[in-house]
Amino acid sequence: MARIVGIDLGTTNSLVAYMDKGTPRVIAGRNERNMVPSVVAMTDNGLIVGDPAKEHLTRNPARTVYSVKRFMGKSLEDVQGELTYFPYTLTEQGGVIRFKLGEKTYSPPQISAMILKELKLRAETHLGESITKAVITVPAYFNDSQRQATKDAGMIAGLEVLRIINEPTAASLAYGLQEKTQGTIAVYDLGGGTFDISILKLKDGIFEVLATNGDTHLGGDDIDRLIADLLIEEVRERYGLDLHAYPDHMQAVRLEAERAKVQLSDVLKTTATLDLPDGKGKFSRELTRDQIESLTMGLIERTLAPCRKALKDAELTPEHIDEVVLVGGSTRMPLVRQRVRELFGKTPHCELNPDEVVALGAAVQADILSGGTTDMLLLDVTPLSLGIETMGGVMSSVIRRNTTIPAGAKEMFTTYVDGQTGVDIHILQGERELAKDNRSLARFRLKVPPLPAGVPRIEVTFLIDANGILNVLAKDMRTGQSQSIEVKPSYGLSDSEVEQMIEDSFKFAADDVSARKLIEARLDAGALITTTEKSLLEGGHLIAPEDIAVTRTALSALSVAKDGTDPRTIRARIADLEQATKSLTVALLNDSLTKGLQGKKVSEVT
Amino acid sequence: MDHQHNHSTGSPRELPMARSMCWHCQSEVSGEYFCERCVKVQPVSKELDYFTCMGFPRRLTIDPRQLETKFYELSRAFHPDFFQNKSAEEQSISLGNSAMLNTAYRTLRDPIQRAEYLLDLEAGAVKNIRTSPPADLFEEILELQDTLDEYRAADRASDASATLCSKLQTERTMLERRQQDMETALQQLFAQWDALQDRGEATDQARAERDRILKHMRDILSNRTYVKNIVNDLVATIS
Ligand SMILES: Nc1ncnc2c1ncn2[C@@H]1O[C@H](COP(=O)(O)OP(=O)(O)OP(=O)(O)O)[C@@H](O)[C@H]1O
Ligand SMILES: [Mg+2]
């Protein structure tokens, strides 16, 4: 069976890992970094992803997307409150947000797909084979629409998503494999955009999730905002300047706030510095750990209520928890560790790198699916109750939250008017009484044969699969016939839209390839220019003056080409320069050989 | 929209008389969950009750550890993770079986749900007759509702409120004692049921005893729900 990779598609950072002879490993990129920042920049020269794209955050904020995960499976209305924080133009179409970048619009799954493609390429380069299958992680508290959007992203990126698994449970797999733990553990995962808590029982290779809870809109991003808001307010007070009017400076403030926050996890004091617009110079301000702790206390406190709820649902108290495992970059904050320790009454573990443990766990799950690992099995739960709208706009629960998945339930439907030919069904997810307070997942219409009221009997099976994604089947109990249902997702792309996006992505692929070619050609040109200049310095005296002149001409021609945008021209000038420096290269080689021989002689003599 | 609730615990089921044929190779299935000839997973019959599905007799006392061990064992046999390389049919059977196993485990793990499920299986149509709480309990609950409403409306600082509050506290203690009594009575009935089943008699007397236990159990289980709800309401109001 073809290899399956494990992917952590994070709000801030994404990683890809694979199982290497029983040990999960993260795959590093050409820059030797394991994490790909989840940033996508749409430049005039094409698409850039990851570290190079990060530079565009301040350079071209309107066309550089970060934290796209916060928009997955959401409508514009859902994110209304935080729109001011994002520099790009958002629109909505069919209940799905769209980013307007230049002339085109992109859905969140399309942007995520660009990150996934980068990871796919990374894995392909490292493993030397084509990668088409993946396990992708999502926050445990993601609802059906958000999971479906993640699956769509995989498909658009040319990946068959064999399994969507929850981030904290993935972490527990990596942790359990490494530490051989048994007992009850709590995984506390605070990342860039989301918070999850999962309580699991580990026994004889079975990882049974007892309960999960969380907040899909709470993470390091929110902490950065509080610090940024403080800086923005002070700039306003001191200079009468509203930085909101300067998207590039807003990004710079955000990045500086994050930098200061990260530093304050290690030291007690740091200085935040900002370049002000309109030549107003620099703003700087000292920040202490105490200050950001009192600023962010409320946010961190917000993670504790879900922890208590999860404990309650698992029918446990903190004393029952044998170990607490920390996952996610934001758990490096001392205050987070302290509050977690206080809640559970024990010092949390952080032996495994909190940035990587989720990706490592995804690789373990991938290995289980491919039949490599057979002694471990994850039994996860659905985080939210699933229900249908009944008369009076009330939600009637069909599958309760924290039910082990796969989970199924059947409901019988009938008509109440003679000759009625359809029954409308509205599927919801959430814990509230009223339908309108819960998340609308989908609507569909059951086809019913025209019969007297109450005679038709249509059995609908709701089945949540191992990905936590809902499948619906209907069967006419009188005829025994199954009927296919066209479910219209409330906040998702339709199948045909996803297909169109897959097609488009092949077109982008062509653009991507040329952008990549340009970047690589420029890198090679830069390297050649540097070595040639060094060679000229060292060996210029060894060759004829006209050879030097030819080399210099070729050198400046390459410099010009390098600043252009055509990779083929750059390649041609590279070839020219290599040709022109032949005599220099040969001369240097001879020279070093002679010196080498002399050196040898000397050493032999002594 | 109208629909009738019919959770999977709905109608009485009958045990299948004999093992069916393998869906794949058509030979008679003799293995437990897998065909012994072609090694394909077999769908757990929809007719199978949860006790049989998990290999336990219809008893109300179940060792949770044994149940868990069985659940893990069957999960390892059925979970979709282990069918990724198999045919679409096998994947679909694995999904159906896992979902059923998870429901079975959830139902049997909790003593109350277990008893309610057993009532569904054993009492058949009797179950569908709506029970209302006995008159005395009903009256008590109504009175308590009134007191709760009064308390909610009363000025918290007033003497009246304090009196009401202490009255509610007394009620709470009484109701909680009542809950405790019901739990004890249930435990006794569970033990009686199991003992009766173990004896396996088919006399008229045994049948009468069986009906008595089931009816009594059903009454307590439904009263228990009323009391639980009112206690929750009470605790939420006065705390
Ligand atoms: N030393 C540190 N102190 C405080 N915060 C940190 C530190 N290191 C990283 N972070 C924060 O952690 C977050 C990123 O963590 P991580 O990479 O785990 O998130 P993610 O996986 O991308 O997000 P999510 O899991 O929410 O989708 C960022 O907000 C970053 O600022
Ligand atoms: Mg994460």
Short mmCIF file of N, CA, C and O in Angstrom, two decimals, chain B residues 57-138:
data_model
loop_
_atom_site.label_atom_id
_atom_site.label_comp_id
_atom_site.label_asym_id
_atom_site.label_seq_id
_atom_site.Cartn_x
_atom_site.Cartn_y
_atom_site.Cartn_z
N PRO B 57 -24.87 -12.74 29.14
CA PRO B 57 -26.26 -13.16 29.33
C PRO B 57 -27.10 -11.97 29.78
O PRO B 57 -26.55 -10.96 30.22
N ARG B 58 -28.42 -12.07 29.66
CA ARG B 58 -29.28 -10.94 30.04
C ARG B 58 -29.39 -10.82 31.55
O ARG B 58 -30.40 -11.20 32.15
N ARG B 59 -28.35 -10.31 32.14
CA ARG B 59 -28.33 -10.11 33.59
C ARG B 59 -28.10 -8.64 33.87
O ARG B 59 -27.51 -7.93 33.04
N LEU B 60 -28.52 -8.22 35.05
CA LEU B 60 -28.40 -6.80 35.37
C LEU B 60 -27.15 -6.47 36.17
O LEU B 60 -26.83 -5.31 36.38
N THR B 61 -26.45 -7.50 36.62
CA THR B 61 -25.16 -7.25 37.24
C THR B 61 -24.08 -7.69 36.25
O THR B 61 -24.05 -8.85 35.86
N ILE B 62 -23.28 -6.73 35.83
CA ILE B 62 -22.22 -7.04 34.89
C ILE B 62 -20.92 -6.45 35.44
O ILE B 62 -20.90 -5.31 35.89
N ASP B 63 -19.88 -7.24 35.41
CA ASP B 63 -18.58 -6.75 35.87
C ASP B 63 -18.05 -5.76 34.82
O ASP B 63 -17.79 -6.13 33.68
N PRO B 64 -17.90 -4.48 35.24
CA PRO B 64 -17.48 -3.48 34.24
C PRO B 64 -16.15 -3.80 33.58
O PRO B 64 -15.93 -3.48 32.42
N ARG B 65 -15.26 -4.46 34.32
CA ARG B 65 -13.97 -4.79 33.73
C ARG B 65 -14.10 -5.80 32.62
O ARG B 65 -13.47 -5.70 31.56
N GLN B 66 -14.94 -6.80 32.87
CA GLN B 66 -15.16 -7.83 31.84
C GLN B 66 -15.77 -7.21 30.60
O GLN B 66 -15.41 -7.54 29.47
N LEU B 67 -16.72 -6.30 30.86
CA LEU B 67 -17.40 -5.65 29.75
C LEU B 67 -16.40 -4.84 28.93
O LEU B 67 -16.40 -4.88 27.71
N GLU B 68 -15.54 -4.12 29.65
CA GLU B 68 -14.55 -3.30 28.95
C GLU B 68 -13.60 -4.16 28.14
O GLU B 68 -13.28 -3.84 26.98
N THR B 69 -13.14 -5.25 28.73
CA THR B 69 -12.23 -6.14 28.01
C THR B 69 -12.86 -6.62 26.72
O THR B 69 -12.24 -6.63 25.66
N LYS B 70 -14.14 -7.00 26.82
CA LYS B 70 -14.85 -7.48 25.65
C LYS B 70 -14.99 -6.36 24.61
O LYS B 70 -14.84 -6.58 23.41
N PHE B 71 -15.27 -5.15 25.11
CA PHE B 71 -15.42 -4.01 24.21
C PHE B 71 -14.12 -3.75 23.45
O PHE B 71 -14.12 -3.55 22.23
N TYR B 72 -13.01 -3.79 24.16
CA TYR B 72 -11.73 -3.57 23.50
C TYR B 72 -11.44 -4.68 22.48
O TYR B 72 -10.98 -4.42 21.38
N GLU B 73 -11.75 -5.90 22.89
CA GLU B 73 -11.48 -7.04 22.00
C GLU B 73 -12.28 -6.88 20.70
O GLU B 73 -11.75 -7.03 19.60
N LEU B 74 -13.57 -6.57 20.85
CA LEU B 74 -14.41 -6.43 19.66
C LEU B 74 -14.03 -5.19 18.84
O LEU B 74 -14.12 -5.19 17.62
N SER B 75 -13.59 -4.13 19.53
CA SER B 75 -13.15 -2.94 18.81
C SER B 75 -11.97 -3.29 17.92
O SER B 75 -11.87 -2.85 16.78
N ARG B 76 -11.07 -4.08 18.46
CA ARG B 76 -9.91 -4.50 17.66
C ARG B 76 -10.34 -5.33 16.46
O ARG B 76 -9.68 -5.36 15.43
N ALA B 77 -11.46 -6.04 16.60
CA ALA B 77 -11.93 -6.86 15.48
C ALA B 77 -12.64 -6.03 14.43
O ALA B 77 -12.51 -6.27 13.24
N PHE B 78 -13.38 -5.01 14.87
CA PHE B 78 -14.28 -4.31 13.94
C PHE B 78 -13.83 -2.94 13.47
O PHE B 78 -14.35 -2.42 12.50
N HIS B 79 -12.94 -2.27 14.20
CA HIS B 79 -12.72 -0.84 13.94
C HIS B 79 -12.29 -0.55 12.50
O HIS B 79 -11.44 -1.25 11.95
N PRO B 80 -12.86 0.50 11.89
CA PRO B 80 -12.52 0.85 10.50
C PRO B 80 -11.02 1.06 10.26
O PRO B 80 -10.56 0.88 9.13
N ASP B 81 -10.27 1.41 11.28
CA ASP B 81 -8.82 1.57 11.10
C ASP B 81 -8.17 0.34 10.50
O ASP B 81 -7.18 0.44 9.80
N PHE B 82 -8.74 -0.81 10.84
CA PHE B 82 -8.10 -2.05 10.38
C PHE B 82 -8.67 -2.55 9.06
O PHE B 82 -8.37 -3.66 8.64
N PHE B 83 -9.52 -1.76 8.43
CA PHE B 83 -10.14 -2.19 7.19
C PHE B 83 -9.82 -1.26 6.02
O PHE B 83 -10.45 -1.31 4.98
N GLN B 84 -8.81 -0.43 6.24
CA GLN B 84 -8.46 0.56 5.24
C GLN B 84 -8.03 -0.08 3.91
O GLN B 84 -8.30 0.47 2.85
N ASN B 85 -7.41 -1.24 3.99
CA ASN B 85 -6.93 -1.88 2.76
C ASN B 85 -7.93 -2.88 2.20
O ASN B 85 -7.63 -3.59 1.27
N LYS B 86 -9.11 -2.95 2.81
CA LYS B 86 -10.07 -3.96 2.40
C LYS B 86 -11.08 -3.39 1.41
O LYS B 86 -11.09 -2.21 1.12
N SER B 87 -11.96 -4.28 0.93
CA SER B 87 -12.95 -3.87 -0.07
C SER B 87 -13.97 -2.92 0.54
O SER B 87 -14.11 -2.82 1.75
N ALA B 88 -14.71 -2.24 -0.35
CA ALA B 88 -15.72 -1.28 0.11
C ALA B 88 -16.78 -1.98 0.97
O ALA B 88 -17.23 -1.43 1.98
N GLU B 89 -17.16 -3.22 0.60
CA GLU B 89 -18.16 -3.96 1.39
C GLU B 89 -17.66 -4.18 2.81
O GLU B 89 -18.38 -3.95 3.78
N GLU B 90 -16.41 -4.65 2.90
CA GLU B 90 -15.87 -4.93 4.23
C GLU B 90 -15.76 -3.65 5.05
O GLU B 90 -16.03 -3.64 6.26
N GLN B 91 -15.39 -2.55 4.39
CA GLN B 91 -15.30 -1.28 5.11
C GLN B 91 -16.65 -0.87 5.66
O GLN B 91 -16.77 -0.39 6.79
N SER B 92 -17.68 -1.08 4.84
CA SER B 92 -19.00 -0.68 5.27
C SER B 92 -19.50 -1.57 6.42
O SER B 92 -20.13 -1.09 7.37
N ILE B 93 -19.18 -2.86 6.36
CA ILE B 93 -19.56 -3.76 7.47
C ILE B 93 -18.82 -3.35 8.74
O ILE B 93 -19.40 -3.28 9.83
N SER B 94 -17.54 -3.02 8.59
CA SER B 94 -16.74 -2.63 9.75
C SER B 94 -17.32 -1.38 10.41
O SER B 94 -17.41 -1.29 11.63
N LEU B 95 -17.75 -0.44 9.57
CA LEU B 95 -18.34 0.79 10.09
C LEU B 95 -19.63 0.50 10.85
O LEU B 95 -19.84 0.95 11.98
N GLY B 96 -20.50 -0.31 10.23
CA GLY B 96 -21.78 -0.66 10.86
C GLY B 96 -21.58 -1.42 12.16
O GLY B 96 -22.20 -1.10 13.18
N ASN B 97 -20.68 -2.40 12.12
CA ASN B 97 -20.43 -3.19 13.32
C ASN B 97 -19.86 -2.33 14.45
O ASN B 97 -20.26 -2.48 15.61
N SER B 98 -18.93 -1.45 14.11
CA SER B 98 -18.32 -0.61 15.14
C SER B 98 -19.37 0.30 15.77
O SER B 98 -19.39 0.47 17.00
N ALA B 99 -20.22 0.88 14.93
CA ALA B 99 -21.24 1.78 15.45
C ALA B 99 -22.16 1.02 16.40
O ALA B 99 -22.51 1.50 17.48
N MET B 100 -22.54 -0.20 15.99
CA MET B 100 -23.43 -1.01 16.83
C MET B 100 -22.74 -1.39 18.13
O MET B 100 -23.33 -1.31 19.21
N LEU B 101 -21.47 -1.79 18.03
CA LEU B 101 -20.71 -2.17 19.21
C LEU B 101 -20.63 -0.99 20.20
O LEU B 101 -20.82 -1.16 21.41
N ASN B 102 -20.37 0.20 19.65
CA ASN B 102 -20.26 1.37 20.53
C ASN B 102 -21.58 1.66 21.25
O ASN B 102 -21.58 2.01 22.42
N THR B 103 -22.69 1.50 20.52
CA THR B 103 -23.99 1.70 21.17
C THR B 103 -24.22 0.64 22.23
O THR B 103 -24.69 0.93 23.34
N ALA B 104 -23.89 -0.59 21.89
CA ALA B 104 -24.09 -1.69 22.83
C ALA B 104 -23.30 -1.44 24.11
O ALA B 104 -23.82 -1.56 25.23
N TYR B 105 -22.04 -1.04 23.95
CA TYR B 105 -21.20 -0.83 25.11
C TYR B 105 -21.72 0.32 25.97
O TYR B 105 -21.81 0.23 27.19
N ARG B 106 -22.10 1.40 25.29
CA ARG B 106 -22.60 2.56 26.02
C ARG B 106 -23.86 2.20 26.82
O ARG B 106 -24.05 2.62 27.95
N THR B 107 -24.71 1.38 26.21
CA THR B 107 -25.96 1.01 26.87
C THR B 107 -25.72 0.08 28.05
O THR B 107 -26.32 0.25 29.11
N LEU B 108 -24.86 -0.88 27.87
CA LEU B 108 -24.66 -1.88 28.93
C LEU B 108 -23.76 -1.38 30.06
O LEU B 108 -23.81 -1.90 31.17
N ARG B 109 -22.93 -0.38 29.75
CA ARG B 109 -21.97 0.08 30.73
C ARG B 109 -22.66 0.75 31.92
O ARG B 109 -22.25 0.62 33.06
N ASP B 110 -23.74 1.48 31.63
CA ASP B 110 -24.42 2.21 32.68
C ASP B 110 -25.56 1.37 33.24
O ASP B 110 -26.45 0.95 32.50
N PRO B 111 -25.56 1.07 34.56
CA PRO B 111 -26.55 0.15 35.14
C PRO B 111 -27.99 0.56 34.85
O PRO B 111 -28.84 -0.29 34.59
N ILE B 112 -28.27 1.85 34.87
CA ILE B 112 -29.64 2.31 34.64
C ILE B 112 -30.05 2.10 33.18
O ILE B 112 -31.10 1.54 32.88
N GLN B 113 -29.16 2.54 32.28
CA GLN B 113 -29.46 2.33 30.86
C GLN B 113 -29.60 0.85 30.55
O GLN B 113 -30.42 0.43 29.73
N ARG B 114 -28.75 0.07 31.20
CA ARG B 114 -28.78 -1.38 31.01
C ARG B 114 -30.15 -1.92 31.41
O ARG B 114 -30.77 -2.68 30.67
N ALA B 115 -30.64 -1.48 32.58
CA ALA B 115 -31.93 -1.97 33.06
C ALA B 115 -33.06 -1.50 32.16
O ALA B 115 -33.98 -2.26 31.83
N GLU B 116 -32.99 -0.24 31.71
CA GLU B 116 -34.03 0.27 30.83
C GLU B 116 -34.06 -0.52 29.53
O GLU B 116 -35.12 -0.83 28.98
N TYR B 117 -32.85 -0.83 29.04
CA TYR B 117 -32.77 -1.60 27.80
C TYR B 117 -33.34 -3.00 27.99
O TYR B 117 -34.09 -3.50 27.16
N LEU B 118 -33.01 -3.60 29.12
CA LEU B 118 -33.53 -4.94 29.40
C LEU B 118 -35.06 -4.92 29.48
O LEU B 118 -35.72 -5.82 28.98
N LEU B 119 -35.58 -3.86 30.08
CA LEU B 119 -37.03 -3.72 30.15
C LEU B 119 -37.63 -3.69 28.75
O LEU B 119 -38.64 -4.33 28.48
N ASP B 120 -36.98 -2.92 27.86
CA ASP B 120 -37.44 -2.86 26.48
C ASP B 120 -37.50 -4.25 25.87
O ASP B 120 -38.44 -4.61 25.18
N LEU B 121 -36.42 -5.01 26.12
CA LEU B 121 -36.32 -6.33 25.51
C LEU B 121 -37.36 -7.29 26.10
O LEU B 121 -38.00 -8.05 25.38
N GLU B 122 -37.50 -7.25 27.42
CA GLU B 122 -38.28 -8.26 28.11
C GLU B 122 -39.75 -7.91 28.24
O GLU B 122 -40.61 -8.78 28.18
N ALA B 123 -40.01 -6.64 28.44
CA ALA B 123 -41.39 -6.29 28.77
C ALA B 123 -42.23 -6.04 27.54
O ALA B 123 -43.45 -5.98 27.62
N GLY B 124 -41.57 -5.87 26.40
CA GLY B 124 -42.29 -5.72 25.15
C GLY B 124 -43.28 -4.58 25.20
O GLY B 124 -42.95 -3.47 25.62
N ALA B 125 -44.51 -4.86 24.81
CA ALA B 125 -45.53 -3.82 24.65
C ALA B 125 -45.85 -3.09 25.96
O ALA B 125 -46.24 -1.94 25.93
N VAL B 126 -45.67 -3.77 27.07
CA VAL B 126 -45.95 -3.15 28.38
C VAL B 126 -45.25 -1.81 28.50
O VAL B 126 -45.76 -0.85 29.05
N LYS B 127 -44.07 -1.75 27.91
CA LYS B 127 -43.22 -0.57 28.02
C LYS B 127 -43.88 0.66 27.41
O LYS B 127 -43.67 1.79 27.85
N ASN B 128 -44.69 0.43 26.35
CA ASN B 128 -45.23 1.58 25.64
C ASN B 128 -46.42 2.24 26.32
O ASN B 128 -46.85 3.31 25.92
N ILE B 129 -46.95 1.58 27.36
CA ILE B 129 -48.02 2.23 28.12
C ILE B 129 -47.39 3.31 28.97
O ILE B 129 -46.46 3.05 29.74
N ARG B 130 -47.86 4.50 28.80
CA ARG B 130 -47.25 5.61 29.52
C ARG B 130 -47.49 5.47 31.02
O ARG B 130 -48.59 5.21 31.47
N THR B 131 -46.43 5.67 31.74
CA THR B 131 -46.61 5.63 33.19
C THR B 131 -46.62 7.06 33.68
O THR B 131 -45.93 7.92 33.15
N SER B 132 -47.47 7.31 34.68
CA SER B 132 -47.39 8.62 35.31
C SER B 132 -46.96 8.36 36.74
O SER B 132 -47.16 7.27 37.27
N PRO B 133 -46.38 9.35 37.37
CA PRO B 133 -45.91 9.11 38.73
C PRO B 133 -47.09 8.82 39.65
O PRO B 133 -48.18 9.33 39.42
N PRO B 134 -46.89 8.05 40.67
CA PRO B 134 -47.97 7.76 41.60
C PRO B 134 -48.48 9.06 42.22
O PRO B 134 -47.73 10.04 42.32
N ALA B 135 -49.76 9.05 42.60
CA ALA B 135 -50.43 10.27 43.03
C ALA B 135 -49.66 11.04 44.09
O ALA B 135 -49.50 12.27 44.00
N ASP B 136 -49.14 10.33 45.11
CA ASP B 136 -48.48 11.06 46.20
C ASP B 136 -47.22 11.79 45.70
O ASP B 136 -46.99 12.95 46.03
N LEU B 137 -46.46 11.12 44.87
CA LEU B 137 -45.26 11.75 44.33
C LEU B 137 -45.63 12.95 43.46
O LEU B 137 -45.03 14.02 43.52
N PHE B 138 -46.70 12.74 42.67
CA PHE B 138 -47.16 13.77 41.77
C PHE B 138 -47.53 15.04 42.54
O PHE B 138 -47.13 16.15 42.19
#
